[in-house]
Amino acid sequence: MNWRIPLATTLALFITVIPVRAQEGTLKKLNAQASDLYQQAKYGEAVHIGQNALNIAEKTFGPSHREVATALSNLAEYQRAQGNYPEAESLLKRALAIDQKLLGTNHPDVAIDFNNLALLYDSLGRYTDAESFYNRAIAIDQKTLGPDHPEVATDLNNLAEAYRAQGKLTQAVPLYGRALAIWEKSPDQNARSIATAFSNLGALTAAQSNNVEAEVWLTQALGIWRKTVPPGHPSMTATLRTLGSVQVSLREYPKAEASYAQVVAIDEKSHGKSDRQLAKDVSNLGLVLFLQQKYTAAEPHLKRALTLDERVYGKEHLVVASGLNNLAELYRAEGKYATAEPLYRRALLIDEKILGPSHPDVGTDLNNLGALYYSEGRYADAEPLLKRSLAIKQDALGPNSPELVQILDNYAIVLRALKRDAEAEPLEARVKAILAKSAAP
């Protein structure tokens, strides 16, 4: 998505010309410093400088000047980038109120304010609010700038992203296409905008399970990013994350490993080491190493992701339960059963407490713990866990879901080991029937 900053209007002349010009120079210098820090992803420092710029603008021009509205919008973006959403929303609403009062309701800079508020609401998952503001921005920009203006393309792209986030893929497709067409034929073609469009189209086609095409779009986007931004710039992370996910789906694990490793390196440079996004990216890197059976290399990443998640979310959270399961699966694959068991048990307790005893995720936890006991030869301990897991999953997914195959397999093996062959046979027959149905054209 693209953030937009309204252009500052020509400064009004005051009787005290020299002080105003001096403050104008200071303001321009601060804005340049803040923008440079923002481009380097030093968001905390950008916020500090942006606040100073706002203070000077208010003191010099009064609380309702266009320079103040611009300073508010700048500071709002720095706050949003740092995850300070309430502060960003307050600043953007102030900027919008000033612009509507000074410029009217159908000015391009008011459209920018609508776009920026919509982008904030997108970040918060408030998609209904976001769609409303995006549509208002589109209406103004098409009327005042023309239907083929690059700002219209920005609005269309952002609205398409909101649709994609909600799974409204058919509504997103034509908007992406129109935005890309505008950017490509624009006289002052913006390479970053085209890279964003390619990246978004890649994410869209991936959501439609067309991973081969998605990889092409994303690779093209990454190539443009590398030509237009410095190495390791945060603008590349969304493309790299989606590309890594697509490469995992295509079982191109070494490529996915390289993509996720780049994302983690950028995260560490730009966000610090306690960011929740960093935890997700570190976990993804650990998991793709696990998929390649690089267990020794995967372990520190999965442990680090768990530590970060516990720091961010606390000890009892669904994200933490997922991290516990991931690390336990690694230890089970390595045959470190005693190390894996308490992790599985913690995950199970968290999910039961938060989701309830009959949630499908609890069924997954039970299967994992039961599979561990089965791997250790503890068949009597595994049997009731797998029985309960199967019951939960059947109720949630139906008796013929492909997701039942692993549980049915595990349960049948355990029953055979316990000499309960008559009970195992119908489970094995169900596995064959489900697999046959899944394989049918």
Tab-separated table of C-alpha atoms in Angstrom:
chain	number	residue	atom	x	y	z
A	1	MET	CA	0.000	0.000	0.000
A	2	ASN	CA	1.064	3.563	-0.545
A	3	TRP	CA	1.042	6.378	1.955
A	4	ARG	CA	0.525	9.858	0.576
A	5	ILE	CA	1.562	13.199	2.060
A	6	PRO	CA	-0.207	16.413	1.000
A	7	LEU	CA	2.011	19.052	-0.546
A	8	ALA	CA	2.615	22.116	1.588
A	9	THR	CA	0.964	25.249	0.311
A	10	THR	CA	2.820	28.486	-0.305
A	11	LEU	CA	3.627	30.068	3.035
A	12	ALA	CA	1.661	33.172	3.963
A	13	LEU	CA	3.580	36.420	4.453
A	14	PHE	CA	3.566	37.999	7.886
A	15	ILE	CA	4.794	41.331	9.118
A	16	THR	CA	7.559	39.585	11.069
A	17	VAL	CA	9.066	38.232	7.855
A	18	ILE	CA	12.548	37.302	9.122
A	19	PRO	CA	11.451	35.108	12.077
A	20	VAL	CA	8.884	33.307	9.901
A	21	ARG	CA	11.451	32.651	7.208
A	22	ALA	CA	13.901	31.442	9.810
A	23	GLN	CA	11.285	29.070	11.204
A	24	GLU	CA	10.385	28.031	7.668
A	25	GLY	CA	13.992	27.016	7.082
A	26	THR	CA	14.099	25.092	10.359
A	27	LEU	CA	10.830	23.367	9.488
A	28	LYS	CA	12.088	22.293	6.062
A	29	LYS	CA	15.288	20.965	7.636
A	30	LEU	CA	13.365	18.975	10.257
A	31	ASN	CA	10.979	17.562	7.646
A	32	ALA	CA	13.924	16.440	5.529
A	33	GLN	CA	15.614	14.818	8.537
A	34	ALA	CA	12.436	13.018	9.571
A	35	SER	CA	11.788	11.805	6.031
A	36	ASP	CA	15.343	10.507	5.748
A	37	LEU	CA	15.051	8.654	9.062
A	38	TYR	CA	11.719	7.187	7.954
A	39	GLN	CA	13.256	5.950	4.694
A	40	GLN	CA	15.928	4.236	6.791
A	41	ALA	CA	13.150	2.635	8.918
A	42	LYS	CA	14.359	4.538	12.013
A	43	TYR	CA	10.777	5.205	13.001
A	44	GLY	CA	11.306	6.191	16.631
A	45	GLU	CA	13.780	8.891	15.654
A	46	ALA	CA	11.469	10.033	12.847
A	47	VAL	CA	8.634	10.409	15.366
A	48	HIS	CA	10.813	12.597	17.595
A	49	ILE	CA	11.854	14.884	14.731
A	50	GLY	CA	8.331	14.915	13.295
A	51	GLN	CA	6.924	16.050	16.644
A	52	ASN	CA	9.435	18.900	16.735
A	53	ALA	CA	8.396	19.905	13.202
A	54	LEU	CA	4.729	19.915	14.232
A	55	ASN	CA	5.458	22.076	17.265
A	56	ILE	CA	7.294	24.628	15.134
A	57	ALA	CA	4.548	24.638	12.474
A	58	GLU	CA	1.843	25.267	15.095
A	59	LYS	CA	3.868	27.982	16.806
A	60	THR	CA	4.743	29.731	13.532
A	61	PHE	CA	1.519	29.482	11.544
A	62	GLY	CA	-1.195	28.778	14.100
A	63	PRO	CA	-3.160	25.587	14.742
A	64	SER	CA	-5.216	25.590	11.516
A	65	HIS	CA	-2.658	26.190	8.749
A	66	ARG	CA	-1.880	23.932	5.801
A	67	GLU	CA	1.690	23.541	7.033
A	68	VAL	CA	0.284	22.173	10.277
A	69	ALA	CA	-1.913	19.695	8.366
A	70	THR	CA	1.140	18.491	6.445
A	71	ALA	CA	3.172	18.115	9.649
A	72	LEU	CA	0.299	16.165	11.208
A	73	SER	CA	0.142	13.786	8.239
A	74	ASN	CA	3.899	13.257	8.283
A	75	LEU	CA	3.968	12.528	12.003
A	76	ALA	CA	0.948	10.223	11.680
A	77	GLU	CA	2.788	8.054	9.174
A	78	TYR	CA	5.841	7.821	11.402
A	79	GLN	CA	3.597	6.807	14.311
A	80	ARG	CA	1.750	4.267	12.158
A	81	ALA	CA	5.013	2.733	10.968
A	82	GLN	CA	6.049	2.314	14.611
A	83	GLY	CA	2.695	0.669	15.437
A	84	ASN	CA	1.314	3.600	17.450
A	85	TYR	CA	-2.104	3.439	15.831
A	86	PRO	CA	-4.233	5.509	18.256
A	87	GLU	CA	-1.772	8.404	18.023
A	88	ALA	CA	-1.716	8.125	14.234
A	89	GLU	CA	-5.510	8.150	14.008
A	90	SER	CA	-5.800	11.269	16.168
A	91	LEU	CA	-3.206	13.103	14.068
A	92	LEU	CA	-4.849	12.138	10.781
A	93	LYS	CA	-8.285	13.260	11.926
A	94	ARG	CA	-6.824	16.641	12.878
A	95	ALA	CA	-5.179	16.963	9.454
A	96	LEU	CA	-8.446	16.036	7.718
A	97	ALA	CA	-10.425	18.605	9.710
A	98	ILE	CA	-7.952	21.370	8.813
A	99	ASP	CA	-7.918	20.476	5.121
A	100	GLN	CA	-11.700	20.233	4.847
A	101	LYS	CA	-12.074	23.619	6.510
A	102	LEU	CA	-9.476	25.341	4.313
A	103	LEU	CA	-9.894	23.476	1.017
A	104	GLY	CA	-13.466	22.164	0.982
A	105	THR	CA	-14.616	18.567	0.733
A	106	ASN	CA	-13.549	17.805	-2.853
A	107	HIS	CA	-9.893	18.809	-2.941
A	108	PRO	CA	-7.116	16.326	-3.894
A	109	ASP	CA	-5.383	16.913	-0.550
A	110	VAL	CA	-8.587	15.907	1.238
A	111	ALA	CA	-8.510	12.729	-0.844
A	112	ILE	CA	-4.973	12.146	0.451
A	113	ASP	CA	-6.253	12.472	4.019
A	114	PHE	CA	-9.012	9.947	3.275
A	115	ASN	CA	-6.483	7.540	1.751
A	116	ASN	CA	-4.170	7.817	4.743
A	117	LEU	CA	-6.958	7.230	7.248
A	118	ALA	CA	-8.111	4.237	5.214
A	119	LEU	CA	-4.584	2.840	5.230
A	120	LEU	CA	-4.471	3.155	9.002
A	121	TYR	CA	-7.798	1.349	9.371
A	122	ASP	CA	-6.470	-1.340	7.036
A	123	SER	CA	-3.538	-1.840	9.410
A	124	LEU	CA	-6.042	-2.314	12.237
A	125	GLY	CA	-8.213	-4.750	10.279
A	126	ARG	CA	-11.107	-2.252	10.238
A	127	TYR	CA	-11.869	-3.033	6.614
A	128	THR	CA	-15.362	-1.561	6.448
A	129	ASP	CA	-14.030	1.816	7.565
A	130	ALA	CA	-11.058	1.463	5.220
A	131	GLU	CA	-13.236	0.697	2.181
A	132	SER	CA	-15.410	3.744	2.852
A	133	PHE	CA	-12.450	6.127	2.994
A	134	TYR	CA	-10.717	4.561	-0.014
A	135	ASN	CA	-13.874	4.972	-2.092
A	136	ARG	CA	-14.198	8.613	-1.032
A	137	ALA	CA	-10.579	9.219	-2.044
A	138	ILE	CA	-11.151	7.559	-5.424
A	139	ALA	CA	-14.254	9.659	-6.097
A	140	ILE	CA	-12.435	12.925	-5.365
A	141	ASP	CA	-9.277	12.048	-7.288
A	142	GLN	CA	-11.131	10.829	-10.374
A	143	LYS	CA	-13.178	14.023	-10.419
A	144	THR	CA	-10.347	16.484	-9.787
A	145	LEU	CA	-7.301	14.753	-11.303
A	146	GLY	CA	-8.819	12.532	-13.980
A	147	PRO	CA	-9.351	8.765	-14.163
A	148	ASP	CA	-5.795	7.998	-15.327
A	149	HIS	CA	-3.857	9.990	-12.755
A	150	PRO	CA	-1.190	8.116	-10.705
A	151	GLU	CA	-2.917	9.161	-7.469
A	152	VAL	CA	-6.044	7.347	-8.665
A	153	ALA	CA	-3.871	4.276	-9.208
A	154	THR	CA	-2.640	4.535	-5.613
A	155	ASP	CA	-6.225	4.688	-4.349
A	156	LEU	CA	-7.280	1.729	-6.500
A	157	ASN	CA	-4.303	-0.364	-5.397
A	158	ASN	CA	-4.984	0.334	-1.738
A	159	LEU	CA	-8.681	-0.532	-2.042
A	160	ALA	CA	-7.721	-3.748	-3.841
A	161	GLU	CA	-5.412	-4.622	-0.930
A	162	ALA	CA	-8.292	-4.143	1.505
A	163	TYR	CA	-10.423	-6.502	-0.587
A	164	ARG	CA	-7.621	-9.077	-0.780
A	165	ALA	CA	-7.149	-9.009	2.989
A	166	GLN	CA	-10.823	-9.931	3.345
A	167	GLY	CA	-10.672	-12.679	0.726
A	168	LYS	CA	-12.729	-10.640	-1.764
A	169	LEU	CA	-10.438	-11.695	-4.590
A	170	THR	CA	-12.823	-11.151	-7.525
A	171	GLN	CA	-13.340	-7.544	-6.419
A	172	ALA	CA	-9.607	-6.989	-6.045
A	173	VAL	CA	-8.492	-8.284	-9.468
A	174	PRO	CA	-9.810	-5.475	-11.726
A	175	LEU	CA	-8.612	-2.791	-9.327
A	176	TYR	CA	-5.052	-4.149	-9.336
A	177	GLY	CA	-5.135	-4.380	-13.124
A	178	ARG	CA	-6.360	-0.829	-13.567
A	179	ALA	CA	-3.825	0.572	-11.075
A	180	LEU	CA	-0.947	-1.198	-12.819
A	181	ALA	CA	-2.091	0.019	-16.256
A	182	ILE	CA	-2.150	3.637	-15.023
A	183	TRP	CA	1.306	3.413	-13.449
A	184	GLU	CA	2.868	1.744	-16.493
A	185	LYS	CA	1.682	4.429	-18.920
A	186	SER	CA	2.287	7.360	-16.580
A	187	PRO	CA	4.864	9.845	-17.996
A	188	ASP	CA	6.621	10.005	-14.612
A	189	GLN	CA	6.440	6.276	-14.062
A	190	ASN	CA	7.064	5.327	-10.433
A	191	ALA	CA	9.135	2.146	-10.203
A	192	ARG	CA	8.233	1.619	-6.546
A	193	SER	CA	4.537	1.787	-7.371
A	194	ILE	CA	4.962	-0.780	-10.132
A	195	ALA	CA	6.944	-3.031	-7.779
A	196	THR	CA	4.118	-2.723	-5.245
A	197	ALA	CA	1.549	-3.616	-7.916
A	198	PHE	CA	3.538	-6.673	-9.041
A	199	SER	CA	3.935	-7.765	-5.423
A	200	ASN	CA	0.231	-7.368	-4.735
A	201	LEU	CA	-0.703	-9.288	-7.879
A	202	GLY	CA	1.648	-12.031	-6.741
A	203	ALA	CA	-0.065	-12.200	-3.361
A	204	LEU	CA	-3.459	-12.260	-5.079
A	205	THR	CA	-2.577	-15.109	-7.424
A	206	ALA	CA	-1.055	-17.008	-4.484
A	207	ALA	CA	-4.352	-16.602	-2.610
A	208	GLN	CA	-6.009	-18.183	-5.664
A	209	SER	CA	-3.575	-21.142	-5.326
A	210	ASN	CA	-1.816	-20.250	-8.577
A	211	ASN	CA	1.655	-20.389	-7.060
A	212	VAL	CA	3.621	-20.696	-10.302
A	213	GLU	CA	2.192	-17.453	-11.663
A	214	ALA	CA	2.530	-15.843	-8.230
A	215	GLU	CA	6.235	-16.641	-8.168
A	216	VAL	CA	6.700	-14.865	-11.510
A	217	TRP	CA	4.956	-11.687	-10.312
A	218	LEU	CA	6.865	-11.663	-7.029
A	219	THR	CA	10.243	-12.294	-8.656
A	220	GLN	CA	9.611	-9.391	-11.017
A	221	ALA	CA	8.626	-7.185	-8.093
A	222	LEU	CA	11.757	-8.123	-6.186
A	223	GLY	CA	13.901	-7.302	-9.200
A	224	ILE	CA	12.394	-3.802	-9.373
A	225	TRP	CA	12.827	-3.245	-5.633
A	226	ARG	CA	16.497	-4.156	-5.876
A	227	LYS	CA	17.001	-1.557	-8.610
A	228	THR	CA	15.127	1.235	-6.820
A	229	VAL	CA	15.890	0.946	-3.089
A	230	PRO	CA	19.104	0.323	-1.128
A	231	PRO	CA	19.982	-3.282	-0.184
A	232	GLY	CA	18.030	-4.453	2.835
A	233	HIS	CA	15.344	-1.758	2.544
A	234	PRO	CA	12.077	-2.524	4.437
A	235	SER	CA	10.029	-1.971	1.251
A	236	MET	CA	11.172	-5.399	0.073
A	237	THR	CA	9.961	-7.366	3.082
A	238	ALA	CA	6.327	-7.833	2.034
A	239	THR	CA	7.430	-9.163	-1.355
A	240	LEU	CA	10.047	-11.455	0.182
A	241	ARG	CA	7.597	-12.832	2.785
A	242	THR	CA	5.000	-13.690	0.154
A	243	LEU	CA	7.670	-15.106	-2.152
A	244	GLY	CA	8.957	-17.308	0.685
A	245	SER	CA	5.453	-18.611	1.328
A	246	VAL	CA	4.922	-19.352	-2.363
A	247	GLN	CA	8.280	-21.129	-2.579
A	248	VAL	CA	7.318	-23.313	0.385
A	249	SER	CA	4.047	-24.206	-1.371
A	250	LEU	CA	6.076	-25.142	-4.463
A	251	ARG	CA	8.492	-27.116	-2.233
A	252	GLU	CA	11.358	-24.900	-3.345
A	253	TYR	CA	12.760	-24.987	0.167
A	254	PRO	CA	16.291	-23.664	-0.455
A	255	LYS	CA	14.813	-20.650	-2.277
A	256	ALA	CA	12.324	-20.105	0.555
A	257	GLU	CA	15.137	-20.313	3.087
A	258	ALA	CA	17.012	-17.549	1.248
A	259	SER	CA	13.888	-15.369	1.063
A	260	TYR	CA	13.070	-15.708	4.759
A	261	ALA	CA	16.705	-15.170	5.764
A	262	GLN	CA	16.668	-11.844	3.915
A	263	VAL	CA	13.448	-10.835	5.672
A	264	VAL	CA	14.891	-11.618	9.100
A	265	ALA	CA	18.025	-9.620	8.326
A	266	ILE	CA	15.920	-6.608	7.289
A	267	ASP	CA	13.712	-6.955	10.379
A	268	GLU	CA	16.691	-6.963	12.699
A	269	LYS	CA	18.121	-3.881	11.053
A	270	SER	CA	14.905	-1.871	11.002
A	271	HIS	CA	12.687	-3.004	13.878
A	272	GLY	CA	14.882	-4.276	16.689
A	273	LYS	CA	14.752	-7.718	18.273
A	274	SER	CA	11.440	-7.807	20.156
A	275	ASP	CA	9.063	-7.047	17.314
A	276	ARG	CA	6.169	-9.451	16.790
A	277	GLN	CA	6.731	-9.446	13.033
A	278	LEU	CA	10.334	-10.460	13.631
A	279	ALA	CA	9.051	-13.411	15.665
A	280	LYS	CA	6.862	-14.542	12.746
A	281	ASP	CA	9.691	-14.220	10.269
A	282	VAL	CA	12.195	-16.029	12.499
A	283	SER	CA	9.634	-18.809	12.959
A	284	ASN	CA	9.123	-19.091	9.183
A	285	LEU	CA	12.869	-19.387	8.666
A	286	GLY	CA	13.040	-22.084	11.340
A	287	LEU	CA	10.143	-24.002	9.811
A	288	VAL	CA	11.588	-23.996	6.292
A	289	LEU	CA	14.864	-25.309	7.720
A	290	PHE	CA	12.833	-27.995	9.526
A	291	LEU	CA	11.175	-28.966	6.241
A	292	GLN	CA	14.648	-29.531	4.809
A	293	GLN	CA	15.506	-31.685	7.857
A	294	LYS	CA	18.156	-29.164	8.878
A	295	TYR	CA	17.215	-29.695	12.491
A	296	THR	CA	20.355	-28.307	14.099
A	297	ALA	CA	20.039	-25.092	12.079
A	298	ALA	CA	16.279	-24.824	12.701
A	299	GLU	CA	16.397	-25.186	16.495
A	300	PRO	CA	17.843	-21.758	17.439
A	301	HIS	CA	15.366	-19.983	15.182
A	302	LEU	CA	12.329	-21.787	16.609
A	303	LYS	CA	13.574	-21.240	20.169
A	304	ARG	CA	14.168	-17.565	19.453
A	305	ALA	CA	10.704	-17.168	17.899
A	306	LEU	CA	9.134	-18.733	21.005
A	307	THR	CA	11.098	-16.415	23.306
A	308	LEU	CA	10.040	-13.362	21.285
A	309	ASP	CA	6.395	-14.463	21.269
A	310	GLU	CA	6.396	-15.000	25.038
A	311	ARG	CA	7.877	-11.526	25.484
A	312	VAL	CA	5.272	-9.926	23.223
A	313	TYR	CA	2.153	-11.933	24.131
A	314	GLY	CA	2.861	-13.426	27.555
A	315	LYS	CA	3.181	-17.073	28.553
A	316	GLU	CA	-0.421	-18.063	27.781
A	317	HIS	CA	-1.371	-17.053	24.258
A	318	LEU	CA	-2.433	-18.926	21.123
A	319	VAL	CA	0.618	-17.682	19.245
A	320	VAL	CA	2.818	-19.064	22.020
A	321	ALA	CA	0.989	-22.409	21.833
A	322	SER	CA	1.774	-22.569	18.120
A	323	GLY	CA	5.448	-21.844	18.809
A	324	LEU	CA	5.546	-24.553	21.464
A	325	ASN	CA	4.105	-27.079	19.020
A	326	ASN	CA	6.619	-26.116	16.339
A	327	LEU	CA	9.576	-26.571	18.666
A	328	ALA	CA	8.168	-29.813	20.048
A	329	GLU	CA	7.757	-31.182	16.496
A	330	LEU	CA	11.416	-30.446	15.875
A	331	TYR	CA	12.498	-32.313	19.009
A	332	ARG	CA	10.235	-35.244	18.138
A	333	ALA	CA	11.782	-35.441	14.660
A	334	GLU	CA	15.211	-35.528	16.307
A	335	GLY	CA	14.096	-38.261	18.694
A	336	LYS	CA	14.382	-35.964	21.720
A	337	TYR	CA	11.106	-37.175	23.147
A	338	ALA	CA	11.646	-36.122	26.757
A	339	THR	CA	12.375	-32.571	25.621
A	340	ALA	CA	9.356	-32.472	23.322
A	341	GLU	CA	6.743	-33.769	25.804
A	342	PRO	CA	6.512	-30.753	28.180
A	343	LEU	CA	6.259	-28.409	25.188
A	344	TYR	CA	3.350	-30.377	23.709
A	345	ARG	CA	1.661	-30.439	27.112
A	346	ARG	CA	2.034	-26.663	27.558
A	347	ALA	CA	0.552	-26.054	24.111
A	348	LEU	CA	-2.380	-28.339	24.897
A	349	LEU	CA	-3.112	-26.609	28.218
A	350	ILE	CA	-3.008	-23.143	26.624
A	351	ASP	CA	-5.340	-24.110	23.773
A	352	GLU	CA	-7.793	-25.905	26.073
A	353	LYS	CA	-7.908	-22.895	28.390
A	354	ILE	CA	-8.401	-20.288	25.668
A	355	LEU	CA	-10.339	-22.205	22.995
A	356	GLY	CA	-12.196	-24.803	25.039
A	357	PRO	CA	-11.798	-28.598	25.179
A	358	SER	CA	-13.565	-29.310	21.869
A	359	HIS	CA	-11.800	-26.901	19.546
A	360	PRO	CA	-10.108	-28.359	16.426
A	361	ASP	CA	-6.751	-26.929	17.518
A	362	VAL	CA	-7.056	-28.936	20.729
A	363	GLY	CA	-7.635	-31.979	18.537
A	364	THR	CA	-4.377	-31.218	16.728
A	365	ASP	CA	-2.532	-30.879	20.029
A	366	LEU	CA	-3.898	-34.199	21.232
A	367	ASN	CA	-2.803	-35.911	18.016
A	368	ASN	CA	0.684	-34.434	18.349
A	369	LEU	CA	1.073	-35.623	21.920
A	370	GLY	CA	-0.431	-39.009	21.052
A	371	ALA	CA	1.996	-39.349	18.120
A	372	LEU	CA	4.864	-38.615	20.495
A	373	TYR	CA	3.775	-41.392	22.847
A	374	TYR	CA	3.336	-43.718	19.867
A	375	SER	CA	6.929	-42.874	18.753
A	376	GLU	CA	8.139	-43.814	22.253
A	377	GLY	CA	6.181	-47.055	22.230
A	378	ARG	CA	3.841	-45.759	24.967
A	379	TYR	CA	0.760	-47.109	23.211
A	380	ALA	CA	-1.516	-47.225	26.241
A	381	ASP	CA	-0.830	-43.531	26.911
A	382	ALA	CA	-1.311	-42.611	23.231
A	383	GLU	CA	-4.668	-44.401	22.726
A	384	PRO	CA	-7.024	-42.135	24.730
A	385	LEU	CA	-5.404	-38.997	23.322
A	386	LEU	CA	-5.818	-40.146	19.727
A	387	LYS	CA	-9.372	-41.321	20.380
A	388	ARG	CA	-10.287	-37.903	21.757
A	389	SER	CA	-8.442	-36.143	18.917
A	390	LEU	CA	-10.397	-38.115	16.312
A	391	ALA	CA	-13.726	-37.346	17.977
A	392	ILE	CA	-13.012	-33.597	18.081
A	393	LYS	CA	-11.812	-33.427	14.487
A	394	GLN	CA	-14.715	-35.516	13.144
A	395	ASP	CA	-17.241	-33.229	14.796
A	396	ALA	CA	-15.538	-30.153	13.361
A	397	LEU	CA	-14.664	-31.372	9.859
A	398	GLY	CA	-16.994	-34.258	9.112
A	399	PRO	CA	-16.156	-37.976	8.866
A	400	ASN	CA	-14.501	-37.830	5.424
A	401	SER	CA	-12.138	-34.887	5.737
A	402	PRO	CA	-8.580	-35.467	4.409
A	403	GLU	CA	-7.338	-33.843	7.627
A	404	LEU	CA	-8.429	-36.971	9.495
A	405	VAL	CA	-6.018	-39.258	7.645
A	406	GLN	CA	-3.022	-38.698	9.906
A	407	ILE	CA	-5.069	-39.165	13.079
A	408	LEU	CA	-6.757	-42.296	11.719
A	409	ASP	CA	-3.366	-43.691	10.714
A	410	ASN	CA	-1.829	-43.010	14.109
A	411	TYR	CA	-4.830	-44.399	15.967
A	412	ALA	CA	-4.931	-47.568	13.850
A	413	ILE	CA	-1.213	-48.228	14.418
A	414	VAL	CA	-1.635	-47.786	18.163
A	415	LEU	CA	-4.641	-50.103	18.229
A	416	ARG	CA	-2.672	-52.737	16.291
A	417	ALA	CA	0.168	-52.417	18.790
A	418	LEU	CA	-2.339	-52.948	21.599
A	419	LYS	CA	-3.625	-56.116	19.839
A	420	ARG	CA	-6.992	-54.490	19.125
A	421	ASP	CA	-6.999	-55.409	15.446
A	422	ALA	CA	-10.773	-55.495	15.089
A	423	GLU	CA	-10.936	-51.822	16.084
A	424	ALA	CA	-8.034	-50.853	13.815
A	425	GLU	CA	-9.456	-52.373	10.614
A	426	PRO	CA	-12.364	-49.940	10.073
A	427	LEU	CA	-10.026	-46.999	10.701
A	428	GLU	CA	-7.628	-48.285	8.034
A	429	ALA	CA	-10.531	-48.759	5.645
A	430	ARG	CA	-11.595	-45.155	6.227
A	431	VAL	CA	-8.089	-43.949	5.402
A	432	LYS	CA	-8.166	-45.805	2.073
A	433	ALA	CA	-11.614	-44.430	1.236
A	434	ILE	CA	-10.670	-40.833	2.042
A	435	LEU	CA	-7.434	-41.048	0.031
A	436	ALA	CA	-9.216	-42.614	-2.929
A	437	LYS	CA	-11.845	-39.886	-2.899
A	438	SER	CA	-9.206	-37.168	-2.665
A	439	ALA	CA	-7.281	-38.626	-5.592
A	440	ALA	CA	-10.355	-38.885	-7.817
A	441	PRO	CA	-10.528	-36.294	-10.666
